[in-house]
Short mmCIF file of C-alpha atoms in Angstrom, two decimals:
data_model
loop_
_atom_site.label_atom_id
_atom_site.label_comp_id
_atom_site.label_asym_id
_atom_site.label_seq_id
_atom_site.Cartn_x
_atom_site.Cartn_y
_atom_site.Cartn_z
CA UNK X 1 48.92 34.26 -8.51
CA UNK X 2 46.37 31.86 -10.52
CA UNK X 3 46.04 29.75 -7.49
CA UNK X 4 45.45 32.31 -4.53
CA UNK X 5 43.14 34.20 -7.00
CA UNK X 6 41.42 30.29 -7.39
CA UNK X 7 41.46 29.92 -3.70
CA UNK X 8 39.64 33.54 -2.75
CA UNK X 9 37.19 32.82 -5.27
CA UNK X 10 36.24 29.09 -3.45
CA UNK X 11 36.07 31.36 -0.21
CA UNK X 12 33.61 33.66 -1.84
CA UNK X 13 31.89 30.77 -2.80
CA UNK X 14 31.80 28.99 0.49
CA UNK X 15 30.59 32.68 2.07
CA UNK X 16 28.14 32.79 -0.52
CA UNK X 17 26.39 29.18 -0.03
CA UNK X 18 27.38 28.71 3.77
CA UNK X 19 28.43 31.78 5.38
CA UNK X 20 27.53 32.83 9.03
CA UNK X 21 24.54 34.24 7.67
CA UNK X 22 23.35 31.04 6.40
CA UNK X 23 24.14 28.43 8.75
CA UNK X 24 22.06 30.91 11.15
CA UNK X 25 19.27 30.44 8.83
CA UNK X 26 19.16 26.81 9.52
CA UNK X 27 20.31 26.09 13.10
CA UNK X 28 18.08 29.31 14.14
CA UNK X 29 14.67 27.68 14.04
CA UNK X 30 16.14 24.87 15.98
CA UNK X 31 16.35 26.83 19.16
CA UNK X 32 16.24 30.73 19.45
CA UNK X 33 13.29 30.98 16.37
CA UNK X 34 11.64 27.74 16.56
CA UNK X 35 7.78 27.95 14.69
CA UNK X 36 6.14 25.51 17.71
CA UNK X 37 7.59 26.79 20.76
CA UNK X 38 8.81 30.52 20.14
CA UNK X 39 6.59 31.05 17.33
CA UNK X 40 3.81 29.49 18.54
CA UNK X 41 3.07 28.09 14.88
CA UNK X 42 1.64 24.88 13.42
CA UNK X 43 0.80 23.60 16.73
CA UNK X 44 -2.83 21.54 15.87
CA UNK X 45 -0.93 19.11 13.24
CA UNK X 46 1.49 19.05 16.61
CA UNK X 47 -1.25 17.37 18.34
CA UNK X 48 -2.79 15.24 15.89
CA UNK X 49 0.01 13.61 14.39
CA UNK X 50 2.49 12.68 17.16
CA UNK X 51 0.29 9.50 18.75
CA UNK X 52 3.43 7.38 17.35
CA UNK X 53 7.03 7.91 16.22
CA UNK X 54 6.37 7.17 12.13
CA UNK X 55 3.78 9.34 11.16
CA UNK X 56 5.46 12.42 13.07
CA UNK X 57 8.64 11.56 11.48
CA UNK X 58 6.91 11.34 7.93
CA UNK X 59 5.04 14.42 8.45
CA UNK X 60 7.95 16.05 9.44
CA UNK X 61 10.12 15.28 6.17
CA UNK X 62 7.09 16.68 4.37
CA UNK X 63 6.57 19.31 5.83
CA UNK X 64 9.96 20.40 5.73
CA UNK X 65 9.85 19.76 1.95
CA UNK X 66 7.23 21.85 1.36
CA UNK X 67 8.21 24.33 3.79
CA UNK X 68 11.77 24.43 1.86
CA UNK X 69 10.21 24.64 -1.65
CA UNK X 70 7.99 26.49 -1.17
CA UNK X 71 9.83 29.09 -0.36
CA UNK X 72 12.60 28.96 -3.16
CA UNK X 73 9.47 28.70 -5.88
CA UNK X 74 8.24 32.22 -4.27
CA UNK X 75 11.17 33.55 -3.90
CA UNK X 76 11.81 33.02 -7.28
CA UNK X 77 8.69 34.32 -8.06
CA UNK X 78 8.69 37.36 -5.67
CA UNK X 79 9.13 40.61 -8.37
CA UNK X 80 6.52 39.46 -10.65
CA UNK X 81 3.79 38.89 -8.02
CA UNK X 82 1.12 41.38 -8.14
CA UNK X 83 0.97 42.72 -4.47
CA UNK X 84 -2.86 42.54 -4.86
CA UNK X 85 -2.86 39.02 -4.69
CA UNK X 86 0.20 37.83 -3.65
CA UNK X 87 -1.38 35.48 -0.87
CA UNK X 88 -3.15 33.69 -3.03
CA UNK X 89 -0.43 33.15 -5.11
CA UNK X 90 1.31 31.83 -2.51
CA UNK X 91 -1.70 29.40 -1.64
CA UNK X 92 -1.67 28.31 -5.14
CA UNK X 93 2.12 27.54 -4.65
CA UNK X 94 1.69 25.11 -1.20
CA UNK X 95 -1.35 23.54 -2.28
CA UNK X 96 0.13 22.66 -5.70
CA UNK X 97 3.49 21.08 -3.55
CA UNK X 98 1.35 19.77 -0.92
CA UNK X 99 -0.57 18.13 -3.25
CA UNK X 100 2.29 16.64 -5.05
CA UNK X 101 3.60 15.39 -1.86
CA UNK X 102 0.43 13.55 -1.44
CA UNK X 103 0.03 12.20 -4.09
CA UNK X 104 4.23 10.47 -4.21
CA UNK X 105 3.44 9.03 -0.68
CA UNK X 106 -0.12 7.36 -1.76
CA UNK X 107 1.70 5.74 -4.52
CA UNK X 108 4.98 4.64 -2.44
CA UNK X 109 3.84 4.41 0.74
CA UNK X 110 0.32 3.94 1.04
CA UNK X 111 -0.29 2.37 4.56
CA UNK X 112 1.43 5.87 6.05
CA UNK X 113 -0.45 7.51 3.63
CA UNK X 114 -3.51 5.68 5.26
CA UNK X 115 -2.42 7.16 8.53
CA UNK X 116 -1.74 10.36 8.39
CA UNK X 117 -5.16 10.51 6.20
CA UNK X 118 -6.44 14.43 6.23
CA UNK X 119 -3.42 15.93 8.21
CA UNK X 120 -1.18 16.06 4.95
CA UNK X 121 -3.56 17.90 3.15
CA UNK X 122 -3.72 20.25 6.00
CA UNK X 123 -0.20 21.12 5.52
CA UNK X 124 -1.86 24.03 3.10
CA UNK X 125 -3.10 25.34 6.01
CA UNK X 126 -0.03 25.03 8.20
CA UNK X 127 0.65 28.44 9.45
CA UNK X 128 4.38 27.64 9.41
CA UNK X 129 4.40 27.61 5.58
CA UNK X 130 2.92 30.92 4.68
CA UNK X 131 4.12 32.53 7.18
CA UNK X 132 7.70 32.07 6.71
CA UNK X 133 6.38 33.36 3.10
CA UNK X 134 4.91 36.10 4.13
CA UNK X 135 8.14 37.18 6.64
CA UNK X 136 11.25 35.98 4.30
CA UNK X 137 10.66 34.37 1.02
CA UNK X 138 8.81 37.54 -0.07
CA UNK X 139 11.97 39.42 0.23
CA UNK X 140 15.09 37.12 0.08
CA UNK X 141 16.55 35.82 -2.35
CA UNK X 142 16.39 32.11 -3.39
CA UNK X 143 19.09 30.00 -2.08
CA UNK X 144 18.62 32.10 1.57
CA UNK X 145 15.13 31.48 1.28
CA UNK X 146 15.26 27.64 0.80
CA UNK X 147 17.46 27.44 3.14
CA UNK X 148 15.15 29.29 6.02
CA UNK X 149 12.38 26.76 4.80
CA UNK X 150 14.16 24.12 5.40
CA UNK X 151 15.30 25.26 8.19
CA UNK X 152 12.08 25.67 10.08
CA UNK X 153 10.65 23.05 8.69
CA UNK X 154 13.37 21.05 10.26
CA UNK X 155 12.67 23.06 13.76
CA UNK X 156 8.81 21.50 13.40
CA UNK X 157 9.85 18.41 13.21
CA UNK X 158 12.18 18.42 15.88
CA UNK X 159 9.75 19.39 18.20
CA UNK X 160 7.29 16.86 16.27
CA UNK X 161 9.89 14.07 16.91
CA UNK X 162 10.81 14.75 20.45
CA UNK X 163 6.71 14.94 21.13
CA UNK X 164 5.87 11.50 19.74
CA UNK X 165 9.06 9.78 21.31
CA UNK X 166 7.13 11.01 24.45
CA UNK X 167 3.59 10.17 23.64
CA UNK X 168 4.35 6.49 21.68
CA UNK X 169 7.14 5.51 24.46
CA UNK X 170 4.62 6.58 27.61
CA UNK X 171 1.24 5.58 25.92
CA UNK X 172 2.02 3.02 24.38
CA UNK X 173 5.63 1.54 25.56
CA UNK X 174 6.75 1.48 22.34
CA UNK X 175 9.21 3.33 19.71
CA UNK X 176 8.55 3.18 16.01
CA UNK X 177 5.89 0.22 16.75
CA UNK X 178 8.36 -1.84 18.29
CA UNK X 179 7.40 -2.79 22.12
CA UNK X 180 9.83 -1.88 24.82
CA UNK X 181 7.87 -1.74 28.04
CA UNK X 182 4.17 -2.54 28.95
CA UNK X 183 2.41 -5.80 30.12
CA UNK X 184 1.58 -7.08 26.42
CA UNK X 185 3.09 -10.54 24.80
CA UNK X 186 5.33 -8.83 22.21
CA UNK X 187 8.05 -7.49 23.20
CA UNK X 188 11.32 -6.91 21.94
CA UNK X 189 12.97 -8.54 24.73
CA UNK X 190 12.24 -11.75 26.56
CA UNK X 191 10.03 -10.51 29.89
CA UNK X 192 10.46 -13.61 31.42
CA UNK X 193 13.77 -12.70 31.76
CA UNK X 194 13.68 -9.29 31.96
CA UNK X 195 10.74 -8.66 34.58
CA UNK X 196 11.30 -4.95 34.78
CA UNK X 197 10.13 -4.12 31.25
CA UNK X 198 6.85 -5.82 32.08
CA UNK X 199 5.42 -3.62 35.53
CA UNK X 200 4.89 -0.69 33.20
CA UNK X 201 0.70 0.06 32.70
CA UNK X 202 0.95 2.69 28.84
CA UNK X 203 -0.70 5.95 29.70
CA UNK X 204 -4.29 6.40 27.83
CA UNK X 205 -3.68 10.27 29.20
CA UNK X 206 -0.31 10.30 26.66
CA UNK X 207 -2.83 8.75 23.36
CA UNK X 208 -5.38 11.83 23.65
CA UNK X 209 -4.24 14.91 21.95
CA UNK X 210 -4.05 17.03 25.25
CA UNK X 211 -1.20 15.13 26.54
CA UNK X 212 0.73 17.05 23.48
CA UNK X 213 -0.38 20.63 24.73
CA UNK X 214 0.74 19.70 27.77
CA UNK X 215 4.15 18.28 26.51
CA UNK X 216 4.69 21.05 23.98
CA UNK X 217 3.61 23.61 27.21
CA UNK X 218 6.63 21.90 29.04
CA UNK X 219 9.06 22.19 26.36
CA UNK X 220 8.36 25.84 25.96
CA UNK X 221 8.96 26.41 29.51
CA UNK X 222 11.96 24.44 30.06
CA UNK X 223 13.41 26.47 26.60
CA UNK X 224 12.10 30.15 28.05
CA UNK X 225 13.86 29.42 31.58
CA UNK X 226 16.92 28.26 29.84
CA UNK X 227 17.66 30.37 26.67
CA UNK X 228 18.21 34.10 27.64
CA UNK X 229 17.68 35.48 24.63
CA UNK X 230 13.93 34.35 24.78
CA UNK X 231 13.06 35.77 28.48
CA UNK X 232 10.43 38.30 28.10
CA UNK X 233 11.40 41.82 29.13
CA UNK X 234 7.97 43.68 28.66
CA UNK I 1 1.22 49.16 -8.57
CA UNK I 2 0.38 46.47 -11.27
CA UNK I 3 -2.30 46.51 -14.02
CA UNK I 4 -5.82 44.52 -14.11
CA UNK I 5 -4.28 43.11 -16.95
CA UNK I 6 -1.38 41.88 -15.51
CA UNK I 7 -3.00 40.18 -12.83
CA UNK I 8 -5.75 38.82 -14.83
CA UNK I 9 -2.84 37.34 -17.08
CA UNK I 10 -0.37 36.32 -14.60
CA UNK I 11 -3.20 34.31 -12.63
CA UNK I 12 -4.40 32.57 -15.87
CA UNK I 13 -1.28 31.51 -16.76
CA UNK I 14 -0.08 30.35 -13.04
CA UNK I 15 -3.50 28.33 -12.32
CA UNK I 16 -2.99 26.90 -16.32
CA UNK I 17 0.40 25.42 -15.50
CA UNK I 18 -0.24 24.47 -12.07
CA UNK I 19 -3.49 22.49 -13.05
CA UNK I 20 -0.96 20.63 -16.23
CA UNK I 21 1.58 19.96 -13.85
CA UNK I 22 -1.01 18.08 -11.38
CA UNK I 23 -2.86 16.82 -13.79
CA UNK I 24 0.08 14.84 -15.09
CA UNK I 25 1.31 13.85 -11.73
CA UNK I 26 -2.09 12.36 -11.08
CA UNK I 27 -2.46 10.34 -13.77
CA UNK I 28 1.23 9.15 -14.23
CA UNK I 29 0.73 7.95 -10.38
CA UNK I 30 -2.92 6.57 -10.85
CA UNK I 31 -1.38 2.79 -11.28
CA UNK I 32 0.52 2.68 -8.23
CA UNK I 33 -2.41 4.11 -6.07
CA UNK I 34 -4.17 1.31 -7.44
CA UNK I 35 -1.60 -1.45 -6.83
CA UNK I 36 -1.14 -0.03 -3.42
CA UNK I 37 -4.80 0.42 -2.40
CA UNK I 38 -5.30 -3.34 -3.44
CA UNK I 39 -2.41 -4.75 -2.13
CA UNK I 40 -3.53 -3.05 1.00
CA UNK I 41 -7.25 -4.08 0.76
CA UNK I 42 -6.13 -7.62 0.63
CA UNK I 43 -3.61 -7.31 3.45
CA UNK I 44 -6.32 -6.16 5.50
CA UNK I 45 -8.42 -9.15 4.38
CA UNK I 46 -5.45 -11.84 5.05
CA UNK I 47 -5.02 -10.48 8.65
CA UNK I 48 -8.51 -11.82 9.54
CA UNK I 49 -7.14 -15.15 9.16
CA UNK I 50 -3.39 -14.27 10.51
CA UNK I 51 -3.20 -17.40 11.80
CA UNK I 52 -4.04 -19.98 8.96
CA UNK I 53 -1.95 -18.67 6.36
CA UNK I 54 1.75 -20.05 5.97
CA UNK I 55 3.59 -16.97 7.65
CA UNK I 56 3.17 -13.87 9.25
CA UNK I 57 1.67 -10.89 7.21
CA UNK I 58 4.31 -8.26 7.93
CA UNK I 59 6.72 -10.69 7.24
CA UNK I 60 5.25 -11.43 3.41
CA UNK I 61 6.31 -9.18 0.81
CA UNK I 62 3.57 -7.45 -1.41
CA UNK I 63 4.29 -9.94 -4.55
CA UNK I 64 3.42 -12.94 -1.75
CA UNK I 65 0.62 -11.41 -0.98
CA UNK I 66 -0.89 -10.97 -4.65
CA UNK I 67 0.05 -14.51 -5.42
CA UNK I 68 -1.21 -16.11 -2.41
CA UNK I 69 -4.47 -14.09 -2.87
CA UNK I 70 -4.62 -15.37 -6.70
CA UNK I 71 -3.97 -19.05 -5.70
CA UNK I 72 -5.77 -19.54 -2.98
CA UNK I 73 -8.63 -17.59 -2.21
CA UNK I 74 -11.94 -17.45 -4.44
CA UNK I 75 -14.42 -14.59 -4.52
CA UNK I 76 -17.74 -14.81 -4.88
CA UNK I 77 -20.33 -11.77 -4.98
CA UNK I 78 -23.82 -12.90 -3.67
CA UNK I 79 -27.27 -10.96 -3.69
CA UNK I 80 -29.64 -10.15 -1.13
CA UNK I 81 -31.34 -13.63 -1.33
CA UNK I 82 -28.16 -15.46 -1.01
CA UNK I 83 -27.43 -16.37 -4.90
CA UNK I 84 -24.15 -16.40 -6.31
CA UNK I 85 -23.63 -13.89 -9.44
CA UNK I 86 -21.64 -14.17 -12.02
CA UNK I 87 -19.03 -12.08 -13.78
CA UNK I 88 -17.89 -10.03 -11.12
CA UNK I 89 -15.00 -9.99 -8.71
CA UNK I 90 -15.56 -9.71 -4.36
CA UNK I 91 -12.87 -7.25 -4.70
CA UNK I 92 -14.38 -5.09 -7.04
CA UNK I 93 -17.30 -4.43 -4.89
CA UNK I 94 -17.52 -1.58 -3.22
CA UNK I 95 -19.58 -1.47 0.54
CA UNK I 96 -19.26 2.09 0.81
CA UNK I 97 -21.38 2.67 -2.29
CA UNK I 98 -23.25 -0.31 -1.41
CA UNK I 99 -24.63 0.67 1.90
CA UNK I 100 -26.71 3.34 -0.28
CA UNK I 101 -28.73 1.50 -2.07
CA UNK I 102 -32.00 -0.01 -1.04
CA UNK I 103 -31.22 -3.46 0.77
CA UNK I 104 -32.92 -5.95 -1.93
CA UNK I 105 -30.22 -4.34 -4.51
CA UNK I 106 -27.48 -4.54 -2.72
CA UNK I 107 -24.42 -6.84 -3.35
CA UNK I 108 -22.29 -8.50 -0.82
CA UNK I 109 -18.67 -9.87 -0.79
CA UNK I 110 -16.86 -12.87 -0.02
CA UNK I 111 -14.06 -14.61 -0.10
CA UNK I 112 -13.16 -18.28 0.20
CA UNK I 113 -9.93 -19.21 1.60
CA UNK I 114 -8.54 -23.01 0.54
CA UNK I 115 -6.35 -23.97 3.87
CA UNK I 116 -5.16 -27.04 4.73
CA UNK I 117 -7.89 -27.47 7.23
CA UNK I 118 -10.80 -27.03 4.68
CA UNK I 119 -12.36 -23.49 3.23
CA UNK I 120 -12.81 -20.37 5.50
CA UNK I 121 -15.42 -18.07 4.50
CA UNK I 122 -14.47 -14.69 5.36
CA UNK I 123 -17.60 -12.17 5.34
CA UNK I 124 -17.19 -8.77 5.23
CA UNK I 125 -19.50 -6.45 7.57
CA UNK I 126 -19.69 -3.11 8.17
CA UNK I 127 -21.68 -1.11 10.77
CA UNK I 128 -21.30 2.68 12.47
CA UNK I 129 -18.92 3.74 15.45
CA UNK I 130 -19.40 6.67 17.62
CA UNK I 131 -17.45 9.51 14.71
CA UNK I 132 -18.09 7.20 11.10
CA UNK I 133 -18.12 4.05 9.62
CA UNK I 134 -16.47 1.07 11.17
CA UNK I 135 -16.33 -2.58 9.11
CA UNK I 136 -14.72 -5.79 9.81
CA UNK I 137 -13.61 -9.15 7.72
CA UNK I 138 -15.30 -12.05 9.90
CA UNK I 139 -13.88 -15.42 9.24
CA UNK I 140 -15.91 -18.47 9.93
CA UNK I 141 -14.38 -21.99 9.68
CA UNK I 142 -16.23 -25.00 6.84
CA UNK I 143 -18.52 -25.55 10.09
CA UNK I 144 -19.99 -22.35 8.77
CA UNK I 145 -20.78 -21.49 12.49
CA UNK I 146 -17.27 -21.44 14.28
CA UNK I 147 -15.14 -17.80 13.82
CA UNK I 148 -11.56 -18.24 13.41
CA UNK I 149 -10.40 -14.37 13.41
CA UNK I 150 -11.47 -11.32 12.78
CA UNK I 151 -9.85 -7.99 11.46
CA UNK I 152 -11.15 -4.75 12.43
CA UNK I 153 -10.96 -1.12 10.65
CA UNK I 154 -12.22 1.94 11.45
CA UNK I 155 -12.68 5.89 9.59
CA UNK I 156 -12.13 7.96 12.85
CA UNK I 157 -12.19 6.38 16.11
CA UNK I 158 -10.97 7.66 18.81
CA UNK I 159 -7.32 6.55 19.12
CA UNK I 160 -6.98 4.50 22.52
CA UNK I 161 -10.97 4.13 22.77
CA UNK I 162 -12.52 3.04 20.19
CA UNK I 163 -9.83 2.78 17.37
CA UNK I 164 -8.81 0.09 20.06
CA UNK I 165 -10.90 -2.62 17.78
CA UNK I 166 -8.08 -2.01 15.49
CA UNK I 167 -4.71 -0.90 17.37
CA UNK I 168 -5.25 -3.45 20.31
CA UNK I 169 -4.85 -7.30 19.24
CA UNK I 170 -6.58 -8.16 22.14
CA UNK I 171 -9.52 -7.20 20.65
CA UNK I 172 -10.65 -9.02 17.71
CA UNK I 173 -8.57 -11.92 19.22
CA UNK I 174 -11.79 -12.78 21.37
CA UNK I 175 -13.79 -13.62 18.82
CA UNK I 176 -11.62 -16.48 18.10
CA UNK I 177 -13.66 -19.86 18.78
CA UNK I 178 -16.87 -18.00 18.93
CA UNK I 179 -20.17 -19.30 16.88
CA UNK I 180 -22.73 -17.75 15.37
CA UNK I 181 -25.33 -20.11 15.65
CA UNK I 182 -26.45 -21.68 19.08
CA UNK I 183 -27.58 -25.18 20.17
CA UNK I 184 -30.68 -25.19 18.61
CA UNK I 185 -29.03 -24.20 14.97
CA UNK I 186 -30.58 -20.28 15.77
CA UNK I 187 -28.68 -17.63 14.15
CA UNK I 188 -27.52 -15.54 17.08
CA UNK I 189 -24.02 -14.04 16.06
CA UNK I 190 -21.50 -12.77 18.48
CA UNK I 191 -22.61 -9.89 20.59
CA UNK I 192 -20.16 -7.32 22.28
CA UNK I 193 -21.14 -6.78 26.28
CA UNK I 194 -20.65 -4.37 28.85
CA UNK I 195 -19.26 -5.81 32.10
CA UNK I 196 -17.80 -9.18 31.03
CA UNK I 197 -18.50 -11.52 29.18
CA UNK I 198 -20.78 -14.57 30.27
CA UNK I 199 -21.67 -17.05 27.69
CA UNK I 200 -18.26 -18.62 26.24
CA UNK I 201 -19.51 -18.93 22.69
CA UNK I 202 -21.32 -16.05 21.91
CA UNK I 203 -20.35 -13.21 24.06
CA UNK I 204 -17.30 -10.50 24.34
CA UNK I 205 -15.57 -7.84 26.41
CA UNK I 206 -16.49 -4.75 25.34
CA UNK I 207 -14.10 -1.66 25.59
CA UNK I 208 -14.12 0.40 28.48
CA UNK I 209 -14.98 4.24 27.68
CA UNK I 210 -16.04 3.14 23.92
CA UNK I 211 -19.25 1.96 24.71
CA UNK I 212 -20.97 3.54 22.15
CA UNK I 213 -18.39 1.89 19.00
CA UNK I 214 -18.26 -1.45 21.28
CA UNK I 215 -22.67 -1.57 20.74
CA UNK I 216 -21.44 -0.56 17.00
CA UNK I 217 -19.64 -3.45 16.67
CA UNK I 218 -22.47 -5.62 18.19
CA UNK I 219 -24.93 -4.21 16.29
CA UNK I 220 -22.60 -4.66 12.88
CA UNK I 221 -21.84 -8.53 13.80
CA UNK I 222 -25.55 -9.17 14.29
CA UNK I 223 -27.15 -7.72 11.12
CA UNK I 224 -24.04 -7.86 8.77
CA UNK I 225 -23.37 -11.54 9.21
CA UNK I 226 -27.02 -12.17 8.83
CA UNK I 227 -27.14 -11.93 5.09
CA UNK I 228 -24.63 -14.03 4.09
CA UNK I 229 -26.66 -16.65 5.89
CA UNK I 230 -28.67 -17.85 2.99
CA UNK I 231 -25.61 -18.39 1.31
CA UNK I 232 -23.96 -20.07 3.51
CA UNK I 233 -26.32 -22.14 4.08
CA UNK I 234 -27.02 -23.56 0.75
CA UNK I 235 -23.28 -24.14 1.03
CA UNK I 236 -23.62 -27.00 3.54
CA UNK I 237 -26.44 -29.33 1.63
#
């Protein structure tokens, strides 16, 4: 009796934290919901910040932080807001994590820090963060709404990621700084004995921010023509 | 609907413990900015003379760094006329915040590298590029007239033009060998060309489609060389 009573209350439990509901909340934004290419959110940090592998992937683990905390701090918040000025409240809220986050990667890693320069600040004024809370952290409660954070945070990066494997490994024959292809002396391989690494002439086209419109264009296409759900009926 | 009061309370006491919180975090991380921004600095210095030093740069550690800074290279601050001046540190000085004042005022850094093959004074310059600033540590050999690397860095140029001075080795590689003085013991520095370069010891390549930071760098090599002349000179009597 003790232990099936033990064993419905772990199920509760497991419905509670990871139930259908919630697992939707994360692998949603991944595909069917995703901010960049369904929502069409957060798109100019897109283009700045995927030249090279690092910085996107740095960028991305912040933003998703903030993105994810952000929304369980105003969801915790969300009955005592005062409607009147809830957005700024919620400004208050990112800028005070963004800021944080700043601050933790100019101490511990400054050299990204150095890289990514003005774009982390401009997290504030990502349009993924307050708008997912605007639409759900407003409403939900906290461990859903972390979770959606996180979870689209997570869909921005992916979509940061796959863009600056593109861009670095076309522009510059590279991944993560380390040469693969391209007619340059250091290369991760030996060209002398591997002469097909070395024909390849990096794309300045893939460098320049457009080439990320264009790649993020592609993506959205090859997603719309794909995924059902998304075709446009109107 | 909520109260005036309310509102006028709740924001004081949100911005009050938001402004504590990041007040703290500041301050509590202030040190390690520090450390990091000078450890980077003198990275940034070292890789102007990549070469000379005992192994590669990414391959040194950040305590390596600091302690082959402290043993081997000396600072020196000099004035507009060329004097040495005591009681202050090259890396203290700031070229940013220089650059404002009026030129007679203004103090200029250097560094002194001991290698095996005699000092290497390494100058630092800085000029404009086509969207900011642009600066670069020059080395010159004891000859005081032969350059034996240069590092590049840049505020915002445009990545795969200009910000090619920094992200392309190529490009402060050819200003290896180069001299700053010609046969008849002129000061002519190195100058940046469009369309190939013709004379072996004083000219460079230019960038293609950055023409306008490639005439900044020219520009910066000329005049921000030319002032640690003086010094340098006195060095050699």
């Amino acid at each position: 009796m003790a232990e099936t009573m033990t064993k419905t209350a772990a199920e509760k439990e497991k419905l509670e934290w990871f139930g259908p509901k919630e697992r939707k909340l994360i692998t949603d934004p991944l595909n069917d919901d995703n901010p960049v290419t369904v929502q069409i959110l957060g798109v100019c940090s897109a283009l700045a910040v995927t030249t090279m592998l690092k910085p996107a992937l740095i960028m991305a683990i912040a933003v998703t932080l903030v993105t994810g905390f952000s929304n369980l701090v105003i969801s915790l918040m969300r009955n005592g807001i005062p409607k009147q000025i809830r957005m700024i409240v919620q400004l208050v809220v990112i800028a005070f994590l963004v800021t944080i986050v700043e601050q933790v990667l100019k101490a511990y890693s400054y050299p990204v820090w150095k890289q990514l320069s003005v774009f982390i600040g401009l997290i504030i004024t990502n349009c993924i963060v307050m708008g997912r809370l605007e639409a759900y952290a407003m409403a939900n409660p906290p461990w859903r709404s972390l979770l959606d954070g996180l979870g689209n945070g997570a869909g921005y990066g992916l979509i940061l990621i796959a863009v600056a494997a593109i861009r670095e490994f076309f522009g510059r024959g590279a991944l993560m700084g380390y040469k693969i292809l391209g007619a340059t002396d250091e290369f991760l391989l030996n060209t002398s004995k591997h002469w097909w690494l070395s024909w390849y002439q990096p794309n300045g086209l893939m460098v320049i921010p457009a080439s990320a419109i264009f790649l993020v264009g592609i993506f959205i296409w090859i997603q719309r023509s794909r995924n059902p759900k998304l075709v446009d009926v109107s | 609907m909520y109260s005036n009061r309310y509102i006028t309370i709740y924001t004081l006491i949100m911005t009050l413990v938001v402004s504590v919180v990041l007040a703290f975090t500041v301050t509590g991380l202030k040190p390690f900015h520090d450390e990091a921004e000078a450890i980077y600095k003198k990275r940034d210095i070292l890789s102007a003379i990549e070469s000379q030093l005992p192994k590669k740069l990414v391959d040194m550690t950040d305590e390596e760094v600091l302690s082959l800074f402290d043993s081997k290279v000396e600072q020196v601050v000099i004035n507009a006329e060329g004097e040495s001046l005591q009681g202050i540190k090259a890396e203290k000085v700031d070229m940013a915040s220089e650059e404002k004042k009026p030129e007679n005022e203004r103090k200029y850094p250097l560094y002194i590298y001991q290698s095996e093959q005699g000092k290497i004074y390494l100058a630092s310059v800085r000029g404009n590029g086509l969207w900011d600033k642009i600066w670069a540590y020059v080395a010159i050999k004891e000859d005081l007239n032969t350059i034996v690397g240069t590092a590049f860095g840049h505020v915002g140029e445009t990545p795969g033009l200009g910000a090619e001075i920094k992200d392309n080795p190529g490009f402060p590689k050819q200003f290896e060998g180069k001299q700053i003085m010609n046969d008849q013991g002129e000061y002519v520095s190195v100058k940046v060309v469009k369309g190939g370069a013709k004379d072996p010891l004083h000219e460079v390549d230019g960038i293609s489609g950055a023409t306008i930071t490639s005439v900044g760098v020219s520009e910066m090599m000329v005049r921000g060389l030319e002032v640690y002349l003086p010094y340098l000179q006195a060095q050699k009597k």
